[in-house]
Amino acid sequence: MTGGAGYIGSHTVRLLLERGYDVAVVDNLSKGYRQNVPAGLLHEMDVASTSALTGLMRQLKTEAVVHFAAFIAVGESMAEPERYFVNNVTGSLSLLSAMHAAGVKHLVFSSTAAVYGNPHAVPILETFPIQPMSPYGESKVMVETLLGWFDRIHHLTSVCLRYFNAAGSAPDGALGEQHEPETHLIPLVLRAVLSGKPVTIFGEDYDTPDGTCIRDYIHVEDLAEAHILALEYLLAGGSSDQFNVGTGSGHSVVEVIRAVEEVTGQKVPYVTGTRREGDPASLVASSDKLQSKLGWQPRSSELKTIVKHAWDFARQHT
Ligand code: UFG
């Protein structure tokens, strides 16, 4: 696995180990945390190091790769597109070359709802037009395209999981969301409760019932489960495909704030600011395909459960 020291990766490592898989983590620790990976599993390595990756996969007789390692901040990608294309696209190409050299035939790829840009309707189906609005989203589209060619020419099968808004944390508080800098709504709202410094709502003039943006928040453990199902599907001979990973229901920024108030029993200090550039009004997944083809079901993605787990983690780690 690449990027297994990061947020979603570390939860997936844990679930894979619980299910009895042999896991090796490749992470350069540029964003991830050493303590997120169980002792002995971490190979501190960059995905750009093609020959080192080839050697490692040969040595470990790797059967499949789950590829998380990437930069993820949409806003940063608008300011520094080169870094996003180099890290996310050439990094992935290096990994794919290494997999080909080592004879590894299956990959689960972390894609994103950002491939759809500003969709014409919700819920979003996998067949909707691909029209990213940022270098971040474009970098994921480019890797999805590479994967199509690696399948066609080298018979490397892959599943692209297009994540909606990953949130929450392991219920025991051992792992959780720790981005630096943090840009995501739920951890920022929780920080506002803990610090007393207001969080800013980015716009309340959207065409939504309360005027704030609607997103599809999915518990990180449900997201981790989707990776296991995708892996098992590929190992059983499934053909390459793309799936949305979301719950099918959306919550506005104000609803998230209210849920945090209910869970924490405290008022959230907030101010209302202007829109953040590039934010679509509403992003909600149809996950029908994931449910019907891979048998996935969200189990922990009720908003209050997500917020409760995120709150337990934030209290311990802030
Ligand atoms: N928001 C605020 N204030 C903040 C932070 C966020 O109001 O301080 C709002 C945003 O405007 C947005 C919502 O809260 O409406 C969620 O914002 P996040 O930054 O938490 O998440 P995004 O929906 O912008 O981004 C997520 C992933 C991206 C992915 C995208 C898919 O983090 O990696 O979904 O479109 F690309």
mmCIF file of N, CA and C in Angstrom, residues 210-258:
data_model
loop_
_atom_site.group_PDB
_atom_site.id
_atom_site.type_symbol
_atom_site.label_atom_id
_atom_site.label_comp_id
_atom_site.label_asym_id
_atom_site.label_seq_id
_atom_site.Cartn_x
_atom_site.Cartn_y
_atom_site.Cartn_z
ATOM 1 N N ASP A 210 -30.611 25.936 3.099
ATOM 2 C CA ASP A 210 -30.185 26.949 4.082
ATOM 3 C C ASP A 210 -29.094 27.874 3.536
ATOM 4 N N GLY A 211 -28.782 27.741 2.259
ATOM 5 C CA GLY A 211 -27.822 28.651 1.619
ATOM 6 C C GLY A 211 -26.374 28.205 1.731
ATOM 7 N N THR A 212 -26.095 27.146 2.541
ATOM 8 C CA THR A 212 -24.700 26.690 2.658
ATOM 9 C C THR A 212 -24.509 25.392 1.860
ATOM 10 N N CYS A 213 -23.249 25.105 1.542
ATOM 11 C CA CYS A 213 -22.939 23.980 0.637
ATOM 12 C C CYS A 213 -23.290 22.635 1.252
ATOM 13 N N ILE A 214 -23.723 21.741 0.393
ATOM 14 C CA ILE A 214 -24.087 20.385 0.825
ATOM 15 C C ILE A 214 -23.022 19.395 0.339
ATOM 16 N N ARG A 215 -22.600 18.519 1.262
ATOM 17 C CA ARG A 215 -21.617 17.489 0.936
ATOM 18 C C ARG A 215 -22.079 16.144 1.482
ATOM 19 N N ASP A 216 -21.504 15.097 0.917
ATOM 20 C CA ASP A 216 -21.838 13.722 1.300
ATOM 21 C C ASP A 216 -20.699 13.209 2.181
ATOM 22 N N TYR A 217 -20.916 13.226 3.494
ATOM 23 C CA TYR A 217 -19.865 12.841 4.453
ATOM 24 C C TYR A 217 -19.901 11.343 4.678
ATOM 25 N N ILE A 218 -18.742 10.718 4.486
ATOM 26 C CA ILE A 218 -18.667 9.264 4.631
ATOM 27 C C ILE A 218 -17.635 8.905 5.692
ATOM 28 N N HIS A 219 -18.049 8.007 6.578
ATOM 29 C CA HIS A 219 -17.148 7.615 7.673
ATOM 30 C C HIS A 219 -15.929 6.903 7.094
ATOM 31 N N VAL A 220 -14.760 7.258 7.601
ATOM 32 C CA VAL A 220 -13.509 6.714 7.068
ATOM 33 C C VAL A 220 -13.469 5.185 7.173
ATOM 34 N N GLU A 221 -14.158 4.617 8.139
ATOM 35 C CA GLU A 221 -14.156 3.148 8.241
ATOM 36 C C GLU A 221 -15.029 2.526 7.149
ATOM 37 N N ASP A 222 -16.107 3.196 6.770
ATOM 38 C CA ASP A 222 -16.901 2.707 5.631
ATOM 39 C C ASP A 222 -16.103 2.823 4.332
ATOM 40 N N LEU A 223 -15.316 3.885 4.260
ATOM 41 C CA LEU A 223 -14.457 4.086 3.089
ATOM 42 C C LEU A 223 -13.388 2.987 3.045
ATOM 43 N N ALA A 224 -12.791 2.678 4.188
ATOM 44 C CA ALA A 224 -11.783 1.615 4.249
ATOM 45 C C ALA A 224 -12.386 0.284 3.782
ATOM 46 N N GLU A 225 -13.612 0.032 4.200
ATOM 47 C CA GLU A 225 -14.291 -1.217 3.813
ATOM 48 C C GLU A 225 -14.436 -1.306 2.282
ATOM 49 N N ALA A 226 -14.705 -0.169 1.658
ATOM 50 C CA ALA A 226 -14.850 -0.171 0.191
ATOM 51 C C ALA A 226 -13.546 -0.627 -0.478
ATOM 52 N N HIS A 227 -12.397 -0.283 0.125
ATOM 53 C CA HIS A 227 -11.112 -0.709 -0.452
ATOM 54 C C HIS A 227 -10.934 -2.219 -0.364
ATOM 55 N N ILE A 228 -11.380 -2.790 0.742
ATOM 56 C CA ILE A 228 -11.227 -4.244 0.916
ATOM 57 C C ILE A 228 -12.099 -4.954 -0.117
ATOM 58 N N LEU A 229 -13.335 -4.466 -0.271
ATOM 59 C CA LEU A 229 -14.242 -5.098 -1.236
ATOM 60 C C LEU A 229 -13.690 -4.961 -2.657
ATOM 61 N N ALA A 230 -13.109 -3.797 -2.957
ATOM 62 C CA ALA A 230 -12.542 -3.572 -4.294
ATOM 63 C C ALA A 230 -11.367 -4.526 -4.532
ATOM 64 N N LEU A 231 -10.539 -4.675 -3.523
ATOM 65 C CA LEU A 231 -9.380 -5.561 -3.613
ATOM 66 C C LEU A 231 -9.836 -6.997 -3.846
ATOM 67 N N GLU A 232 -10.819 -7.429 -3.087
ATOM 68 C CA GLU A 232 -11.299 -8.813 -3.203
ATOM 69 C C GLU A 232 -11.942 -9.043 -4.570
ATOM 70 N N TYR A 233 -12.630 -8.016 -5.038
ATOM 71 C CA TYR A 233 -13.248 -8.096 -6.379
ATOM 72 C C TYR A 233 -12.175 -8.290 -7.454
ATOM 73 N N LEU A 234 -11.098 -7.513 -7.359
ATOM 74 C CA LEU A 234 -10.035 -7.627 -8.368
ATOM 75 C C LEU A 234 -9.316 -8.972 -8.261
ATOM 76 N N LEU A 235 -9.026 -9.379 -7.026
ATOM 77 C CA LEU A 235 -8.299 -10.649 -6.834
ATOM 78 C C LEU A 235 -9.134 -11.838 -7.316
ATOM 79 N N ALA A 236 -10.477 -11.666 -7.294
ATOM 80 C CA ALA A 236 -11.363 -12.738 -7.774
ATOM 81 C C ALA A 236 -11.556 -12.680 -9.293
ATOM 82 N N GLY A 237 -10.840 -11.762 -9.959
ATOM 83 C CA GLY A 237 -10.906 -11.713 -11.416
ATOM 84 C C GLY A 237 -11.826 -10.636 -11.977
ATOM 85 N N GLY A 238 -12.321 -9.733 -11.121
ATOM 86 C CA GLY A 238 -13.197 -8.653 -11.590
ATOM 87 C C GLY A 238 -12.481 -7.730 -12.568
ATOM 88 N N SER A 239 -13.239 -7.158 -13.503
ATOM 89 C CA SER A 239 -12.600 -6.283 -14.485
ATOM 90 C C SER A 239 -12.566 -4.838 -13.979
ATOM 91 N N SER A 240 -11.729 -4.030 -14.596
ATOM 92 C CA SER A 240 -11.501 -2.646 -14.152
ATOM 93 C C SER A 240 -12.801 -1.859 -14.131
ATOM 94 N N ASP A 241 -12.931 -0.994 -13.133
ATOM 95 C CA ASP A 241 -14.176 -0.232 -13.008
ATOM 96 C C ASP A 241 -13.961 0.987 -12.105
ATOM 97 N N GLN A 242 -14.971 1.856 -12.079
ATOM 98 C CA GLN A 242 -14.931 3.064 -11.241
ATOM 99 C C GLN A 242 -16.191 3.092 -10.388
ATOM 100 N N PHE A 243 -16.033 3.496 -9.118
ATOM 101 C CA PHE A 243 -17.181 3.540 -8.195
ATOM 102 C C PHE A 243 -17.146 4.814 -7.364
ATOM 103 N N ASN A 244 -18.301 5.423 -7.198
ATOM 104 C CA ASN A 244 -18.430 6.492 -6.200
ATOM 105 C C ASN A 244 -18.449 5.864 -4.815
ATOM 106 N N VAL A 245 -17.835 6.562 -3.842
ATOM 107 C CA VAL A 245 -17.966 6.116 -2.459
ATOM 108 C C VAL A 245 -18.522 7.271 -1.642
ATOM 109 N N GLY A 246 -19.816 7.225 -1.438
ATOM 110 C CA GLY A 246 -20.529 8.212 -0.638
ATOM 111 C C GLY A 246 -21.763 7.528 -0.105
ATOM 112 N N THR A 247 -22.562 8.257 0.654
ATOM 113 C CA THR A 247 -23.697 7.604 1.315
ATOM 114 C C THR A 247 -25.008 7.797 0.567
ATOM 115 N N GLY A 248 -25.055 8.792 -0.325
ATOM 116 C CA GLY A 248 -26.304 9.096 -1.015
ATOM 117 C C GLY A 248 -27.119 10.166 -0.309
ATOM 118 N N SER A 249 -26.654 10.606 0.884
ATOM 119 C CA SER A 249 -27.371 11.748 1.479
ATOM 120 C C SER A 249 -26.386 12.845 1.855
ATOM 121 N N GLY A 250 -26.848 14.062 1.684
ATOM 122 C CA GLY A 250 -25.962 15.207 1.880
ATOM 123 C C GLY A 250 -26.331 16.007 3.116
ATOM 124 N N HIS A 251 -25.349 16.751 3.643
ATOM 125 C CA HIS A 251 -25.581 17.637 4.788
ATOM 126 C C HIS A 251 -24.952 18.986 4.492
ATOM 127 N N SER A 252 -25.655 20.044 4.892
ATOM 128 C CA SER A 252 -25.121 21.388 4.661
ATOM 129 C C SER A 252 -24.102 21.722 5.742
ATOM 130 N N VAL A 253 -23.349 22.807 5.504
ATOM 131 C CA VAL A 253 -22.362 23.263 6.498
ATOM 132 C C VAL A 253 -23.076 23.583 7.818
ATOM 133 N N VAL A 254 -24.231 24.217 7.729
ATOM 134 C CA VAL A 254 -24.972 24.555 8.951
ATOM 135 C C VAL A 254 -25.425 23.283 9.670
ATOM 136 N N GLU A 255 -25.839 22.280 8.925
ATOM 137 C CA GLU A 255 -26.233 21.006 9.566
ATOM 138 C C GLU A 255 -25.046 20.355 10.280
ATOM 139 N N VAL A 256 -23.868 20.469 9.694
ATOM 140 C CA VAL A 256 -22.668 19.921 10.350
ATOM 141 C C VAL A 256 -22.419 20.671 11.659
ATOM 142 N N ILE A 257 -22.544 21.977 11.610
ATOM 143 C CA ILE A 257 -22.335 22.781 12.834
ATOM 144 C C ILE A 257 -23.347 22.382 13.907
ATOM 145 N N ARG A 258 -24.598 22.192 13.501
ATOM 146 C CA ARG A 258 -25.633 21.793 14.481
ATOM 147 C C ARG A 258 -25.318 20.408 15.054
#
